[in-house]
Amino acid sequence: HQQYRFVAKRDGHVCCEPGCGETMGLEVDHDIPLWRVRDLPDDERLHFYGPENLRLRCAPCHKAKTAREAAERAAGPVTPDEA
């Protein structure tokens, strides 16, 4: 809950997806999914677990992003630079 409050305040309590603007039903999501950074050294990967990699998304935008990422993951390896 503490991370949600921090991210919500930082992101202005609005979905971060361009053109969305939803303010209800917001969820915290890793902007760069953790599976993309799993092979990085610990000291580099830690950054992606912090609030700087978290964004607010409404449930429909979060679901759409997750579906896109699942398709990308199924297609093969992706590095953080390609995110």
CSV table of N, CA, C and O in Angstrom, one decimal:
chain,number,residue,atom,x,y,z
A,1,HIS,N,0.8,-1.2,0.0
A,1,HIS,CA,0.0,0.0,0.0
A,1,HIS,C,0.9,1.3,0.0
A,1,HIS,O,0.5,2.3,-0.6
A,2,GLN,N,2.0,1.2,0.7
A,2,GLN,CA,2.9,2.4,0.7
A,2,GLN,C,3.4,2.7,-0.7
A,2,GLN,O,3.4,3.9,-1.1
A,3,GLN,N,3.8,1.7,-1.5
A,3,GLN,CA,4.3,1.9,-2.8
A,3,GLN,C,3.1,2.5,-3.7
A,3,GLN,O,3.4,3.4,-4.5
A,4,TYR,N,1.9,2.0,-3.5
A,4,TYR,CA,0.8,2.5,-4.3
A,4,TYR,C,0.6,4.0,-4.0
A,4,TYR,O,0.5,4.8,-5.0
A,5,ARG,N,0.6,4.3,-2.8
A,5,ARG,CA,0.4,5.7,-2.4
A,5,ARG,C,1.5,6.6,-3.0
A,5,ARG,O,1.2,7.7,-3.5
A,6,PHE,N,2.7,6.1,-2.9
A,6,PHE,CA,3.9,6.9,-3.5
A,6,PHE,C,3.7,7.1,-5.0
A,6,PHE,O,3.8,8.2,-5.5
A,7,VAL,N,3.4,6.0,-5.7
A,7,VAL,CA,3.3,6.0,-7.1
A,7,VAL,C,2.1,6.8,-7.6
A,7,VAL,O,2.2,7.6,-8.5
A,8,ALA,N,1.0,6.7,-6.8
A,8,ALA,CA,-0.2,7.4,-7.2
A,8,ALA,C,0.0,8.9,-7.0
A,8,ALA,O,-0.4,9.7,-7.9
A,9,LYS,N,0.7,9.3,-6.0
A,9,LYS,CA,1.0,10.7,-5.8
A,9,LYS,C,1.9,11.2,-6.9
A,9,LYS,O,1.7,12.3,-7.5
A,10,ARG,N,3.0,10.5,-7.1
A,10,ARG,CA,3.9,10.9,-8.1
A,10,ARG,C,3.3,11.0,-9.5
A,10,ARG,O,3.6,11.9,-10.3
A,11,ASP,N,2.4,10.0,-9.8
A,11,ASP,CA,1.8,10.0,-11.2
A,11,ASP,C,0.5,10.8,-11.3
A,11,ASP,O,-0.2,10.7,-12.3
A,12,GLY,N,0.2,11.5,-10.2
A,12,GLY,CA,-1.0,12.4,-10.3
A,12,GLY,C,-2.3,11.6,-10.3
A,12,GLY,O,-3.3,12.2,-10.7
A,13,HIS,N,-2.3,10.4,-9.7
A,13,HIS,CA,-3.6,9.6,-9.6
A,13,HIS,C,-4.3,9.4,-10.9
A,13,HIS,O,-5.5,9.5,-11.0
A,14,VAL,N,-3.5,9.2,-12.0
A,14,VAL,CA,-4.1,9.0,-13.3
A,14,VAL,C,-3.3,7.9,-14.1
A,14,VAL,O,-2.1,7.8,-13.9
A,15,CYS,N,-4.0,7.2,-14.9
A,15,CYS,CA,-3.4,6.1,-15.7
A,15,CYS,C,-2.3,6.8,-16.6
A,15,CYS,O,-2.5,7.8,-17.2
A,16,CYS,N,-1.1,6.1,-16.6
A,16,CYS,CA,0.0,6.7,-17.3
A,16,CYS,C,0.0,6.5,-18.9
A,16,CYS,O,0.8,7.0,-19.6
A,17,GLU,N,-0.9,5.6,-19.3
A,17,GLU,CA,-1.0,5.3,-20.8
A,17,GLU,C,-1.4,6.6,-21.5
A,17,GLU,O,-2.4,7.2,-21.2
A,18,PRO,N,-0.7,6.9,-22.6
A,18,PRO,CA,-1.1,8.1,-23.4
A,18,PRO,C,-2.5,8.0,-23.9
A,18,PRO,O,-3.0,7.0,-24.4
A,19,GLY,N,-3.2,9.1,-23.7
A,19,GLY,CA,-4.6,9.2,-24.1
A,19,GLY,C,-5.6,8.6,-23.3
A,19,GLY,O,-6.8,8.7,-23.5
A,20,CYS,N,-5.2,7.9,-22.2
A,20,CYS,CA,-6.2,7.3,-21.3
A,20,CYS,C,-6.9,8.2,-20.3
A,20,CYS,O,-8.0,8.5,-20.5
A,21,GLY,N,-6.1,8.7,-19.4
A,21,GLY,CA,-6.6,9.7,-18.4
A,21,GLY,C,-7.5,9.1,-17.3
A,21,GLY,O,-8.1,9.9,-16.5
A,22,GLU,N,-7.7,7.8,-17.2
A,22,GLU,CA,-8.6,7.2,-16.2
A,22,GLU,C,-8.0,7.4,-14.8
A,22,GLU,O,-6.8,7.4,-14.6
A,23,THR,N,-8.9,7.7,-13.9
A,23,THR,CA,-8.6,8.0,-12.5
A,23,THR,C,-9.1,6.9,-11.6
A,23,THR,O,-8.9,7.0,-10.4
A,24,MET,N,-9.9,6.0,-12.0
A,24,MET,CA,-10.5,5.0,-11.2
A,24,MET,C,-9.9,3.6,-11.5
A,24,MET,O,-9.6,3.3,-12.7
A,25,GLY,N,-9.9,2.7,-10.5
A,25,GLY,CA,-9.5,1.4,-10.8
A,25,GLY,C,-8.0,1.3,-11.2
A,25,GLY,O,-7.7,0.4,-12.0
A,26,LEU,N,-7.2,2.1,-10.6
A,26,LEU,CA,-5.8,2.2,-11.0
A,26,LEU,C,-5.0,1.1,-10.2
A,26,LEU,O,-5.3,0.7,-9.1
A,27,GLU,N,-4.0,0.5,-10.9
A,27,GLU,CA,-3.1,-0.5,-10.4
A,27,GLU,C,-1.7,-0.1,-10.6
A,27,GLU,O,-1.4,0.6,-11.6
A,28,VAL,N,-0.8,-0.6,-9.7
A,28,VAL,CA,0.6,-0.4,-9.9
A,28,VAL,C,1.2,-1.5,-10.8
A,28,VAL,O,0.9,-2.6,-10.5
A,29,ASP,N,2.0,-1.1,-11.7
A,29,ASP,CA,2.5,-2.0,-12.7
A,29,ASP,C,4.0,-1.7,-12.9
A,29,ASP,O,4.4,-0.6,-12.9
A,30,HIS,N,4.8,-2.8,-13.1
A,30,HIS,CA,6.2,-2.6,-13.4
A,30,HIS,C,6.3,-2.1,-14.9
A,30,HIS,O,5.8,-2.8,-15.8
A,31,ASP,N,6.8,-0.9,-15.1
A,31,ASP,CA,6.9,-0.4,-16.5
A,31,ASP,C,7.7,-1.3,-17.3
A,31,ASP,O,7.3,-1.7,-18.4
A,32,ILE,N,8.9,-1.7,-16.9
A,32,ILE,CA,9.7,-2.7,-17.6
A,32,ILE,C,9.5,-4.0,-16.8
A,32,ILE,O,9.8,-4.1,-15.6
A,33,PRO,N,8.9,-5.0,-17.4
A,33,PRO,CA,8.6,-6.2,-16.6
A,33,PRO,C,9.9,-6.9,-16.1
A,33,PRO,O,10.9,-6.9,-16.7
A,34,LEU,N,9.7,-7.5,-14.9
A,34,LEU,CA,10.9,-8.1,-14.3
A,34,LEU,C,11.5,-9.2,-15.0
A,34,LEU,O,12.7,-9.5,-15.0
A,35,TRP,N,10.7,-9.9,-15.9
A,35,TRP,CA,11.2,-11.0,-16.6
A,35,TRP,C,12.3,-10.5,-17.7
A,35,TRP,O,13.1,-11.3,-18.1
A,36,ARG,N,12.1,-9.3,-18.1
A,36,ARG,CA,13.1,-8.7,-19.0
A,36,ARG,C,14.5,-8.5,-18.4
A,36,ARG,O,15.5,-8.4,-19.2
A,37,VAL,N,14.5,-8.4,-17.1
A,37,VAL,CA,15.8,-8.1,-16.5
A,37,VAL,C,16.3,-9.2,-15.6
A,37,VAL,O,17.3,-9.0,-14.9
A,38,ARG,N,15.7,-10.3,-15.7
A,38,ARG,CA,16.1,-11.5,-14.8
A,38,ARG,C,17.5,-11.9,-14.9
A,38,ARG,O,18.1,-12.4,-14.0
A,39,ASP,N,18.1,-11.7,-16.1
A,39,ASP,CA,19.5,-12.2,-16.3
A,39,ASP,C,20.6,-11.1,-16.0
A,39,ASP,O,21.8,-11.4,-16.2
A,40,LEU,N,20.1,-9.9,-15.6
A,40,LEU,CA,21.1,-8.9,-15.3
A,40,LEU,C,21.8,-9.2,-14.0
A,40,LEU,O,21.2,-9.9,-13.1
A,41,PRO,N,23.0,-8.7,-13.7
A,41,PRO,CA,23.6,-8.8,-12.4
A,41,PRO,C,22.7,-8.2,-11.4
A,41,PRO,O,22.0,-7.2,-11.6
A,42,ASP,N,22.8,-8.7,-10.1
A,42,ASP,CA,22.0,-8.2,-9.1
A,42,ASP,C,22.0,-6.7,-8.9
A,42,ASP,O,21.0,-6.1,-8.7
A,43,ASP,N,23.2,-6.1,-8.9
A,43,ASP,CA,23.3,-4.7,-8.7
A,43,ASP,C,22.6,-3.9,-9.8
A,43,ASP,O,22.1,-2.8,-9.5
A,44,GLU,N,22.5,-4.4,-11.0
A,44,GLU,CA,21.8,-3.7,-12.1
A,44,GLU,C,20.3,-4.0,-12.0
A,44,GLU,O,19.5,-3.1,-12.4
A,45,ARG,N,19.9,-5.2,-11.7
A,45,ARG,CA,18.5,-5.6,-11.6
A,45,ARG,C,17.7,-5.0,-10.5
A,45,ARG,O,16.6,-4.7,-10.7
A,46,LEU,N,18.4,-4.7,-9.4
A,46,LEU,CA,17.7,-4.1,-8.3
A,46,LEU,C,16.9,-2.8,-8.6
A,46,LEU,O,15.8,-2.6,-8.1
A,47,HIS,N,17.5,-2.0,-9.5
A,47,HIS,CA,16.8,-0.8,-9.9
A,47,HIS,C,15.4,-1.0,-10.4
A,47,HIS,O,14.5,-0.2,-10.1
A,48,PHE,N,15.2,-2.1,-11.0
A,48,PHE,CA,13.9,-2.4,-11.7
A,48,PHE,C,12.8,-2.8,-10.6
A,48,PHE,O,11.6,-2.9,-11.0
A,49,TYR,N,13.2,-3.1,-9.4
A,49,TYR,CA,12.3,-3.5,-8.3
A,49,TYR,C,11.8,-2.3,-7.6
A,49,TYR,O,10.9,-2.4,-6.8
A,50,GLY,N,12.4,-1.1,-7.8
A,50,GLY,CA,12.1,0.1,-7.0
A,50,GLY,C,10.9,0.9,-7.7
A,50,GLY,O,10.5,0.6,-8.8
A,51,PRO,N,10.5,1.9,-7.0
A,51,PRO,CA,9.4,2.8,-7.4
A,51,PRO,C,9.7,3.5,-8.8
A,51,PRO,O,8.7,3.8,-9.5
A,52,GLU,N,10.9,3.6,-9.1
A,52,GLU,CA,11.2,4.3,-10.4
A,52,GLU,C,10.8,3.5,-11.6
A,52,GLU,O,10.6,4.0,-12.7
A,53,ASN,N,10.5,2.2,-11.4
A,53,ASN,CA,10.0,1.3,-12.5
A,53,ASN,C,8.5,1.0,-12.3
A,53,ASN,O,8.0,0.2,-13.0
A,54,LEU,N,7.9,1.7,-11.4
A,54,LEU,CA,6.4,1.5,-11.2
A,54,LEU,C,5.6,2.6,-11.8
A,54,LEU,O,6.0,3.8,-11.7
A,55,ARG,N,4.5,2.2,-12.4
A,55,ARG,CA,3.6,3.2,-13.0
A,55,ARG,C,2.2,2.8,-12.7
A,55,ARG,O,1.9,1.7,-12.5
A,56,LEU,N,1.3,3.8,-12.7
A,56,LEU,CA,-0.1,3.6,-12.5
A,56,LEU,C,-0.8,3.3,-13.8
A,56,LEU,O,-0.5,4.0,-14.8
A,57,ARG,N,-1.6,2.3,-13.9
A,57,ARG,CA,-2.3,2.0,-15.1
A,57,ARG,C,-3.7,1.5,-14.6
A,57,ARG,O,-3.9,0.9,-13.6
A,58,CYS,N,-4.7,1.9,-15.4
A,58,CYS,CA,-6.1,1.4,-15.1
A,58,CYS,C,-6.1,-0.1,-15.5
A,58,CYS,O,-5.2,-0.5,-16.3
A,59,ALA,N,-7.1,-0.8,-15.0
A,59,ALA,CA,-7.2,-2.2,-15.3
A,59,ALA,C,-7.2,-2.6,-16.8
A,59,ALA,O,-6.4,-3.5,-17.2
A,60,PRO,N,-7.9,-1.9,-17.6
A,60,PRO,CA,-7.9,-2.3,-19.0
A,60,PRO,C,-6.5,-2.0,-19.7
A,60,PRO,O,-6.1,-2.8,-20.5
A,61,CYS,N,-5.9,-0.9,-19.3
A,61,CYS,CA,-4.6,-0.6,-19.9
A,61,CYS,C,-3.5,-1.6,-19.4
A,61,CYS,O,-2.6,-2.0,-20.1
A,62,HIS,N,-3.6,-1.9,-18.1
A,62,HIS,CA,-2.7,-2.9,-17.5
A,62,HIS,C,-2.9,-4.3,-18.2
A,62,HIS,O,-1.9,-4.9,-18.6
A,63,LYS,N,-4.1,-4.7,-18.4
A,63,LYS,CA,-4.4,-5.9,-19.1
A,63,LYS,C,-3.8,-5.9,-20.5
A,63,LYS,O,-3.2,-6.9,-21.0
A,64,ALA,N,-4.0,-4.8,-21.2
A,64,ALA,CA,-3.5,-4.7,-22.6
A,64,ALA,C,-2.0,-4.8,-22.7
A,64,ALA,O,-1.4,-5.5,-23.5
A,65,LYS,N,-1.4,-4.1,-21.7
A,65,LYS,CA,0.1,-4.1,-21.7
A,65,LYS,C,0.6,-5.5,-21.4
A,65,LYS,O,1.6,-6.0,-22.0
A,66,THR,N,0.0,-6.1,-20.4
A,66,THR,CA,0.4,-7.5,-20.0
A,66,THR,C,0.2,-8.5,-21.2
A,66,THR,O,1.1,-9.3,-21.5
A,67,ALA,N,-0.8,-8.3,-22.0
A,67,ALA,CA,-1.0,-9.1,-23.2
A,67,ALA,C,0.1,-8.9,-24.2
A,67,ALA,O,0.6,-9.8,-24.8
A,68,ARG,N,0.4,-7.6,-24.4
A,68,ARG,CA,1.5,-7.3,-25.4
A,68,ARG,C,2.8,-7.9,-24.9
A,68,ARG,O,3.6,-8.5,-25.7
A,69,GLU,N,3.1,-7.8,-23.6
A,69,GLU,CA,4.3,-8.3,-23.1
A,69,GLU,C,4.4,-9.9,-23.2
A,69,GLU,O,5.4,-10.5,-23.4
A,70,ALA,N,3.2,-10.5,-22.9
A,70,ALA,CA,3.2,-12.0,-23.1
A,70,ALA,C,3.5,-12.4,-24.5
A,70,ALA,O,4.2,-13.4,-24.7
A,71,ALA,N,3.0,-11.7,-25.5
A,71,ALA,CA,3.3,-12.0,-26.9
A,71,ALA,C,4.8,-11.8,-27.2
A,71,ALA,O,5.4,-12.6,-27.8
A,72,GLU,N,5.3,-10.7,-26.6
A,72,GLU,CA,6.8,-10.4,-26.8
A,72,GLU,C,7.6,-11.5,-26.2
A,72,GLU,O,8.6,-12.0,-26.7
A,73,ARG,N,7.2,-11.9,-25.0
A,73,ARG,CA,8.0,-12.9,-24.2
A,73,ARG,C,7.9,-14.3,-25.0
A,73,ARG,O,8.9,-15.0,-25.1
A,74,ALA,N,6.8,-14.6,-25.5
A,74,ALA,CA,6.7,-15.8,-26.3
A,74,ALA,C,7.5,-15.8,-27.6
A,74,ALA,O,8.0,-16.8,-28.0
A,75,ALA,N,7.7,-14.6,-28.1
A,75,ALA,CA,8.5,-14.4,-29.4
A,75,ALA,C,10.0,-14.6,-29.1
A,75,ALA,O,10.7,-14.8,-30.1
A,76,GLY,N,10.5,-14.4,-27.9
A,76,GLY,CA,11.9,-14.6,-27.7
A,76,GLY,C,12.5,-13.6,-26.8
A,76,GLY,O,11.8,-12.7,-26.3
A,77,PRO,N,13.8,-13.6,-26.5
A,77,PRO,CA,14.4,-12.7,-25.6
A,77,PRO,C,14.3,-11.3,-25.9
A,77,PRO,O,14.4,-10.9,-27.1
A,78,VAL,N,14.1,-10.4,-24.9
A,78,VAL,CA,14.1,-9.0,-25.1
A,78,VAL,C,14.9,-8.4,-24.0
A,78,VAL,O,14.9,-8.8,-22.9
A,79,THR,N,15.7,-7.4,-24.4
A,79,THR,CA,16.6,-6.7,-23.4
A,79,THR,C,15.9,-5.5,-22.9
A,79,THR,O,15.0,-4.9,-23.6
A,80,PRO,N,16.3,-4.9,-21.7
A,80,PRO,CA,15.7,-3.7,-21.2
A,80,PRO,C,15.8,-2.5,-22.2
A,80,PRO,O,15.0,-1.7,-22.3
A,81,ASP,N,16.9,-2.5,-23.0
A,81,ASP,CA,17.1,-1.4,-23.9
A,81,ASP,C,16.0,-1.4,-25.0
A,81,ASP,O,15.8,-0.4,-25.7
A,82,GLU,N,15.4,-2.6,-25.3
A,82,GLU,CA,14.4,-2.7,-26.3
A,82,GLU,C,13.0,-2.4,-25.8
A,82,GLU,O,12.0,-2.5,-26.5
A,83,ALA,N,12.9,-2.1,-24.5
A,83,ALA,CA,11.6,-1.9,-23.9
A,83,ALA,C,10.9,-0.7,-24.4
A,83,ALA,O,11.5,0.3,-24.8
